[in-house]
GROMACS .gro file of C-alpha atoms in nm:
model
  349
    1MET     CA    1   5.175  17.881   7.740
    2LEU     CA    2   5.134  17.812   8.080
    3TYR     CA    3   5.006  18.108   8.191
    4ASP     CA    4   4.716  18.105   7.961
    5HIS     CA    5   4.564  17.839   8.130
    6VAL     CA    6   4.479  18.050   8.473
    7ALA     CA    7   4.509  18.406   8.371
    8ASP     CA    8   4.148  18.429   8.338
    9LEU     CA    9   4.071  18.264   8.637
   10GLU     CA   10   3.798  18.444   8.836
   11LEU     CA   11   3.875  18.603   9.169
   12GLU     CA   12   3.639  18.729   9.453
   13ILE     CA   13   3.814  18.867   9.749
   14GLU     CA   14   3.565  18.977  10.050
   15SER     CA   15   3.850  19.020  10.298
   16PHE     CA   16   4.197  18.938  10.376
   17ASP     CA   17   4.430  18.879  10.671
   18LEU     CA   18   4.785  18.835  10.791
   19GLU     CA   19   4.926  18.626  11.049
   20GLN     CA   20   5.301  18.609  11.123
   21ARG     CA   21   5.477  18.281  11.194
   22GLU     CA   22   5.821  18.267  11.391
   23ARG     CA   23   6.057  17.971  11.437
   24ASP     CA   24   6.429  17.891  11.515
   25THR     CA   25   6.590  17.726  11.225
   26SER     CA   26   6.866  17.463  11.179
   27SER     CA   27   7.053  17.750  10.989
   28GLY     CA   28   7.103  17.918  11.370
   29PHE     CA   29   6.880  18.235  11.281
   30THR     CA   30   6.516  18.289  11.368
   31ARG     CA   31   6.274  18.270  11.039
   32ALA     CA   32   6.004  18.521  11.043
   33THR     CA   33   5.726  18.484  10.753
   34THR     CA   34   5.378  18.622  10.718
   35ILE     CA   35   5.051  18.401  10.604
   36VAL     CA   36   4.822  18.612  10.358
   37SER     CA   37   4.483  18.451  10.359
   38LEU     CA   38   4.215  18.591  10.104
   39HIS     CA   39   3.843  18.514  10.154
   40GLY     CA   40   3.564  18.494   9.941
   41ASP     CA   41   3.272  18.307   9.811
   42GLY     CA   42   3.305  18.079  10.118
   43GLU     CA   43   3.679  17.961  10.031
   44THR     CA   44   3.989  18.093  10.156
   45GLY     CA   45   4.317  18.114   9.934
   46ARG     CA   46   4.673  18.129  10.128
   47GLY     CA   47   5.018  18.228  10.041
   48GLU     CA   48   5.338  18.338  10.247
   49ASP     CA   49   5.550  18.584  10.260
   50VAL     CA   50   5.933  18.490  10.277
   51THR     CA   51   6.098  18.831  10.305
   52TYR     CA   52   6.429  18.825  10.491
   53ASP     CA   53   6.365  19.092  10.751
   54ASN     CA   54   6.185  18.989  11.068
   55ASP     CA   55   6.103  19.421  11.132
   56ALA     CA   56   5.923  19.423  10.766
   57HIS     CA   57   5.703  19.164  10.863
   58GLU     CA   58   5.615  19.327  11.190
   59THR     CA   59   5.543  19.649  10.991
   60LEU     CA   60   5.341  19.494  10.707
   61ASN     CA   61   5.123  19.344  10.998
   62GLY     CA   62   5.070  19.651  11.154
   63ARG     CA   63   4.960  19.846  10.876
   64THR     CA   64   4.703  19.630  10.675
   65MET     CA   65   4.487  19.912  10.594
   66ALA     CA   66   4.717  20.101  10.419
   67PHE     CA   67   4.591  19.908  10.070
   68GLN     CA   68   4.314  19.790   9.949
   69ILE     CA   69   4.245  19.461   9.739
   70THR     CA   70   3.919  19.349   9.772
   71GLY     CA   71   3.691  19.307   9.475
   72GLU     CA   72   3.602  19.102   9.160
   73TYR     CA   73   3.903  19.029   8.947
   74SER     CA   74   4.040  18.795   8.668
   75LEU     CA   75   4.390  18.644   8.791
   76ASP     CA   76   4.555  18.852   8.569
   77GLU     CA   77   4.369  19.181   8.646
   78PHE     CA   78   4.465  19.100   9.019
   79SER     CA   79   4.819  19.081   8.937
   80ALA     CA   80   4.859  19.363   8.748
   81GLN     CA   81   4.695  19.552   9.017
   82LEU     CA   82   4.944  19.443   9.285
   83SER     CA   83   5.233  19.545   9.065
   84GLU     CA   84   5.093  19.904   9.137
   85ILE     CA   85   5.086  19.844   9.510
   86ASP     CA   86   5.386  19.950   9.732
   87PHE     CA   87   5.347  19.651  10.021
   88PHE     CA   88   5.692  19.841  10.194
   89LEU     CA   89   5.468  20.131  10.234
   90ASP     CA   90   5.742  20.420  10.112
   91GLU     CA   91   6.016  20.229  10.291
   92ASP     CA   92   6.303  20.089  10.101
   93PRO     CA   93   6.319  19.706  10.148
   94ASN     CA   94   6.701  19.565  10.298
   95GLN     CA   95   6.725  19.392   9.921
   96SER     CA   96   6.491  19.461   9.590
   97ILE     CA   97   6.385  19.097   9.576
   98PHE     CA   98   6.168  19.120   9.905
   99ARG     CA   99   5.957  19.317   9.666
  100ASN     CA  100   5.889  18.990   9.473
  101TYR     CA  101   5.871  18.773   9.770
  102ARG     CA  102   5.585  19.004   9.899
  103GLN     CA  103   5.392  18.986   9.569
  104TRP     CA  104   5.424  18.619   9.529
  105ALA     CA  105   5.268  18.613   9.860
  106PHE     CA  106   4.937  18.784   9.769
  107GLU     CA  107   4.963  18.619   9.404
  108SER     CA  108   4.999  18.247   9.506
  109ALA     CA  109   4.715  18.342   9.767
  110ALA     CA  110   4.509  18.467   9.487
  111LEU     CA  111   4.574  18.137   9.266
  112ASP     CA  112   4.506  17.910   9.566
  113LEU     CA  113   4.150  18.069   9.605
  114ALA     CA  114   4.066  18.122   9.237
  115LEU     CA  115   4.131  17.777   9.163
  116LYS     CA  116   3.913  17.688   9.516
  117GLN     CA  117   3.658  17.908   9.381
  118ALA     CA  118   3.667  17.715   9.027
  119GLU     CA  119   3.640  17.414   9.225
  120THR     CA  120   3.964  17.286   9.069
  121ASN     CA  121   4.408  17.237   9.133
  122LEU     CA  122   4.648  17.376   8.966
  123ALA     CA  123   4.716  17.015   8.802
  124ASP     CA  124   4.365  16.966   8.661
  125ARG     CA  125   4.384  17.326   8.543
  126LEU     CA  126   4.698  17.244   8.346
  127GLY     CA  127   4.596  16.923   8.228
  128GLN     CA  128   4.900  16.746   8.408
  129THR     CA  129   4.942  16.527   8.683
  130TYR     CA  130   5.071  16.536   9.019
  131GLU     CA  131   5.382  16.306   9.053
  132PRO     CA  132   5.580  16.258   9.372
  133VAL     CA  133   5.850  16.498   9.474
  134ARG     CA  134   6.210  16.376   9.498
  135PHE     CA  135   6.387  16.606   9.785
  136VAL     CA  136   6.693  16.651   9.903
  137VAL     CA  137   6.826  16.780  10.241
  138SER     CA  138   6.997  17.150  10.225
  139THR     CA  139   7.222  17.207  10.563
  140ARG     CA  140   7.521  17.350  10.636
  141LEU     CA  141   7.786  17.168  10.785
  142GLU     CA  142   7.928  17.249  11.175
  143GLU     CA  143   8.208  17.511  11.270
  144PRO     CA  144   8.451  17.397  11.257
  145PRO     CA  145   8.338  17.196  10.929
  146THR     CA  146   8.408  16.820  10.980
  147GLY     CA  147   8.108  16.649  10.763
  148ASP     CA  148   7.947  16.488  11.113
  149ARG     CA  149   7.629  16.683  11.039
  150VAL     CA  150   7.577  16.465  10.710
  151LEU     CA  151   7.709  16.136  10.852
  152ASP     CA  152   7.465  16.166  11.130
  153TRP     CA  153   7.180  16.196  10.915
  154LEU     CA  154   7.288  15.945  10.672
  155ASP     CA  155   7.309  15.714  11.013
  156ARG     CA  156   6.901  15.800  11.063
  157ASN     CA  157   6.835  15.766  10.717
  158PRO     CA  158   7.093  15.617  10.457
  159GLU     CA  159   6.862  15.676  10.164
  160LEU     CA  160   6.899  16.105  10.193
  161GLU     CA  161   7.066  16.325   9.975
  162PHE     CA  162   7.187  16.639  10.033
  163LYS     CA  163   7.265  17.030   9.912
  164LEU     CA  164   7.534  17.159  10.079
  165ASP     CA  165   7.662  17.521  10.123
  166PRO     CA  166   8.074  17.492  10.083
  167THR     CA  167   8.277  17.759  10.269
  168SER     CA  168   8.657  17.851  10.242
  169GLU     CA  169   8.688  17.667  10.585
  170TRP     CA  170   8.630  17.313  10.371
  171THR     CA  171   8.940  17.112  10.369
  172THR     CA  172   9.033  16.867  10.118
  173GLU     CA  173   8.967  16.619  10.398
  174VAL     CA  174   8.651  16.734  10.460
  175ILE     CA  175   8.524  16.709  10.090
  176GLU     CA  176   8.684  16.395  10.055
  177ARG     CA  177   8.487  16.244  10.373
  178LEU     CA  178   8.193  16.415  10.204
  179ALA     CA  179   8.197  16.257   9.864
  180ALA     CA  180   8.257  15.912   9.990
  181THR     CA  181   7.883  15.896  10.089
  182ASP     CA  182   7.780  15.913   9.732
  183ALA     CA  183   7.504  16.149   9.878
  184VAL     CA  184   7.573  16.476   9.766
  185ARG     CA  185   7.395  16.632   9.473
  186THR     CA  186   7.416  17.012   9.482
  187LEU     CA  187   7.717  17.251   9.605
  188ASP     CA  188   7.572  17.621   9.648
  189LEU     CA  189   7.884  17.831   9.653
  190LYS     CA  190   7.651  18.170   9.712
  191GLY     CA  191   7.896  18.351   9.533
  192GLN     CA  192   7.610  18.541   9.364
  193TYR     CA  193   7.483  18.669   9.701
  194HIS     CA  194   7.631  19.026   9.797
  195GLY     CA  195   7.531  19.206  10.127
  196THR     CA  196   7.391  18.921  10.287
  197THR     CA  197   7.433  18.683  10.596
  198VAL     CA  198   7.559  18.382  10.362
  199ASP     CA  199   7.775  18.570  10.150
  200GLN     CA  200   8.077  18.340  10.031
  201PRO     CA  201   8.321  18.560   9.823
  202ALA     CA  202   8.485  18.380   9.517
  203ASP     CA  203   8.739  18.155   9.647
  204PRO     CA  204   8.947  18.024   9.340
  205ALA     CA  205   9.114  17.753   9.579
  206LEU     CA  206   8.776  17.638   9.701
  207TYR     CA  207   8.625  17.613   9.371
  208GLU     CA  208   8.891  17.417   9.258
  209ARG     CA  209   8.887  17.142   9.532
  210ILE     CA  210   8.508  17.143   9.505
  211ILE     CA  211   8.490  17.088   9.090
  212GLU     CA  212   8.785  16.827   9.191
  213GLY     CA  213   8.623  16.685   9.464
  214PHE     CA  214   8.267  16.579   9.350
  215PRO     CA  215   8.262  16.508   8.978
  216GLU     CA  216   7.911  16.432   8.926
  217ALA     CA  217   7.748  16.723   9.141
  218LEU     CA  218   7.577  17.018   9.032
  219ILE     CA  219   7.766  17.348   9.143
  220GLU     CA  220   7.536  17.651   9.196
  221ASP     CA  221   7.594  18.034   9.198
  222PRO     CA  222   7.981  18.059   9.123
  223GLU     CA  223   8.117  18.388   9.088
  224LEU     CA  224   8.293  18.442   8.776
  225ASN     CA  225   8.583  18.680   8.746
  226ASP     CA  226   8.931  18.657   8.551
  227GLU     CA  227   9.048  18.404   8.870
  228THR     CA  228   8.755  18.179   8.903
  229ARG     CA  229   8.595  18.152   8.525
  230PRO     CA  230   8.891  17.932   8.356
  231LEU     CA  231   8.815  17.676   8.643
  232PHE     CA  232   8.455  17.615   8.478
  233GLU     CA  233   8.585  17.580   8.135
  234GLY     CA  234   8.449  17.228   7.991
  235GLN     CA  235   8.232  17.230   8.334
  236GLU     CA  236   7.975  17.444   8.228
  237ALA     CA  237   7.678  17.174   8.199
  238ARG     CA  238   7.709  17.110   8.590
  239VAL     CA  239   7.664  17.478   8.689
  240THR     CA  240   7.338  17.558   8.799
  241TRP     CA  241   7.185  17.922   8.897
  242ASP     CA  242   6.971  18.047   9.173
  243TYR     CA  243   6.983  18.354   9.301
  244PRO     CA  244   7.002  18.578   8.953
  245ILE     CA  245   6.695  18.368   8.868
  246ARG     CA  246   6.405  18.577   8.848
  247SER     CA  247   6.266  18.630   8.492
  248VAL     CA  248   6.303  18.493   8.132
  249GLU     CA  249   6.530  18.813   8.080
  250THR     CA  250   6.756  18.695   8.364
  251VAL     CA  251   6.811  18.349   8.250
  252GLU     CA  252   6.908  18.510   7.919
  253ARG     CA  253   7.166  18.722   8.088
  254LEU     CA  254   7.354  18.426   8.228
  255PRO     CA  255   7.717  18.394   8.093
  256TRP     CA  256   7.623  18.090   7.882
  257GLU     CA  257   7.328  17.912   7.840
  258PRO     CA  258   7.246  17.683   8.104
  259GLU     CA  259   7.152  17.333   8.128
  260TRP     CA  260   7.039  17.354   8.514
  261LEU     CA  261   6.821  17.612   8.694
  262ASN     CA  262   6.706  17.656   9.075
  263ILE     CA  263   6.331  17.755   9.018
  264LYS     CA  264   6.228  17.965   9.366
  265PRO     CA  265   5.893  18.072   9.261
  266SER     CA  266   5.904  18.354   9.544
  267ARG     CA  267   6.174  18.508   9.332
  268PHE     CA  268   5.969  18.579   9.048
  269GLY     CA  269   5.696  18.761   9.229
  270SER     CA  270   5.431  18.709   8.974
  271VAL     CA  271   5.240  18.385   8.863
  272GLN     CA  272   5.310  18.494   8.525
  273SER     CA  273   5.679  18.522   8.526
  274LEU     CA  274   5.727  18.213   8.662
  275PHE     CA  275   5.504  18.015   8.440
  276ALA     CA  276   5.664  18.231   8.142
  277THR     CA  277   6.020  18.096   8.283
  278ILE     CA  278   5.913  17.775   8.276
  279ASP     CA  279   5.800  17.767   7.930
  280TYR     CA  280   6.128  17.903   7.861
  281CYS     CA  281   6.337  17.623   8.016
  282ARG     CA  282   6.099  17.407   7.853
  283ASP     CA  283   6.169  17.515   7.495
  284HIS     CA  284   6.555  17.530   7.564
  285ASP     CA  285   6.560  17.213   7.695
  286ILE     CA  286   6.702  17.338   8.013
  287GLN     CA  287   6.643  17.123   8.356
  288MET     CA  288   6.501  17.227   8.645
  289PHE     CA  289   6.454  17.118   9.016
  290GLY     CA  290   6.313  17.338   9.281
  291GLY     CA  291   6.423  17.538   9.583
  292GLY     CA  292   6.313  17.668   9.903
  293GLN     CA  293   6.289  17.965  10.126
  294PHE     CA  294   6.266  17.813  10.501
  295GLU     CA  295   5.884  17.846  10.458
  296LEU     CA  296   5.719  17.804  10.773
  297ASP     CA  297   5.380  17.710  10.631
  298VAL     CA  298   5.166  17.720  10.325
  299GLY     CA  299   5.444  17.794  10.121
  300ARG     CA  300   5.633  17.451  10.131
  301GLU     CA  301   5.343  17.320  10.013
  302HIS     CA  302   5.289  17.576   9.724
  303ILE     CA  303   5.649  17.455   9.623
  304HIS     CA  304   5.581  17.060   9.646
  305ALA     CA  305   5.319  17.120   9.410
  306ILE     CA  306   5.497  17.331   9.163
  307ALA     CA  307   5.767  17.100   9.174
  308SER     CA  308   5.536  16.781   9.127
  309LEU     CA  309   5.406  16.902   8.795
  310PHE     CA  310   5.720  17.044   8.664
  311TYR     CA  311   6.054  16.859   8.793
  312PRO     CA  312   5.955  16.611   9.052
  313ASN     CA  313   6.250  16.353   8.931
  314ALA     CA  314   6.509  16.641   8.980
  315PRO     CA  315   6.720  16.678   9.346
  316ASN     CA  316   6.466  16.960   9.491
  317ASP     CA  317   6.585  17.126   9.761
  318VAL     CA  318   6.238  17.135   9.923
  319ALA     CA  319   6.248  16.866  10.186
  320PRO     CA  320   5.969  16.925  10.457
  321LYS     CA  321   5.962  17.198  10.672
  322ALA     CA  322   6.047  16.940  10.972
  323TYR     CA  323   6.383  16.911  10.802
  324ASN     CA  324   6.499  17.264  10.926
  325ASP     CA  325   6.389  17.251  11.295
  326PRO     CA  326   6.720  17.283  11.519
  327ASP     CA  327   6.678  16.937  11.637
  328PRO     CA  328   6.450  16.735  11.386
  329SER     CA  329   6.296  16.465  11.579
  330GLY     CA  330   6.037  16.174  11.533
  331ASP     CA  331   5.943  15.997  11.216
  332LEU     CA  332   6.029  16.251  10.931
  333PRO     CA  333   5.875  16.225  10.591
  334THR     CA  334   6.100  16.034  10.321
  335SER     CA  335   6.198  16.098   9.939
  336PRO     CA  336   5.973  16.110   9.709
  337LEU     CA  337   5.653  16.273   9.884
  338PRO     CA  338   5.385  16.099   9.772
  339ALA     CA  339   5.155  16.286   9.516
  340PRO     CA  340   4.864  16.440   9.686
  341THR     CA  341   4.532  16.227   9.697
  342ASP     CA  342   4.272  16.499   9.704
  343PRO     CA  343   4.453  16.841   9.604
  344GLN     CA  344   4.281  17.153   9.618
  345GLY     CA  345   4.381  17.509   9.492
  346LEU     CA  346   4.744  17.515   9.483
  347ALA     CA  347   4.799  17.398   9.810
  348TRP     CA  348   4.950  17.036   9.857
  349GLN     CA  349   4.783  16.787  10.070
   0.00000   0.00000   0.00000
């Protein structure tokens, strides 16, 4: 089991600090995250809280004395202690999954620190090798949708691949234009999101256009009901799941055994839950690819490192953070990302 390789890592935390990051994104919103830095034995381990609530980051950064995490632990002991802490300080987060995001920030920082204190990295600890990481670019189309944004990207780099978020405004003509590029690898229907700014209610007509228009692409997170489920009969192998996936139990509750899953480490909260789910996917021949959360800092490196070890050749939605800028410029990294030459801790360098 993967977790057995890291559970007993020794961890010494002498102090910690939090630092908020903020940046406009290509999806039209201002992203805020918090960098968690744990210090001990001359080393620093870092993680990133990707909670989608800018006010919650302000609250956390203003009340760091509300909890204490210094001391000596094994990684497993530290994880157990984190599970007992209310990092939202007696306030209910806007979405319950935010609790996992915040715990992951501290757990990933602890794993990073423990590996550095042991003078190793995650690949060596697991007896594996970092591999180059294939990535796709995730973007939403302009309004009204035309497909020009994707074509502009391809003019810049014809080798790019894409993950796109269809909406009910996508016409047959737009779909045909995008399909003709042969560059779309995943289409995220956002049907599992409820009460968020990216909700896309079940739309049988849209689902049918997507299924027929992109016969080779993966289709993510449909909302299944009496009208939409029949559309996926015979298409189950193309369906991948993202938002519901946060533990082995959530995988087992899916409507059928999947052939693909989107793995976003922050959704799992703990290293143990993430590694147990990866173990489960390997045991059940479920293919995986990585997903991102508009990370602004070290969190992006972490998802690169994990993708590199477990699903390097998949259509990973982990494009370097420069691709999320409102107006990306300069020489952007190309896919695949080269493996690090001198990795330390959990970071990808």
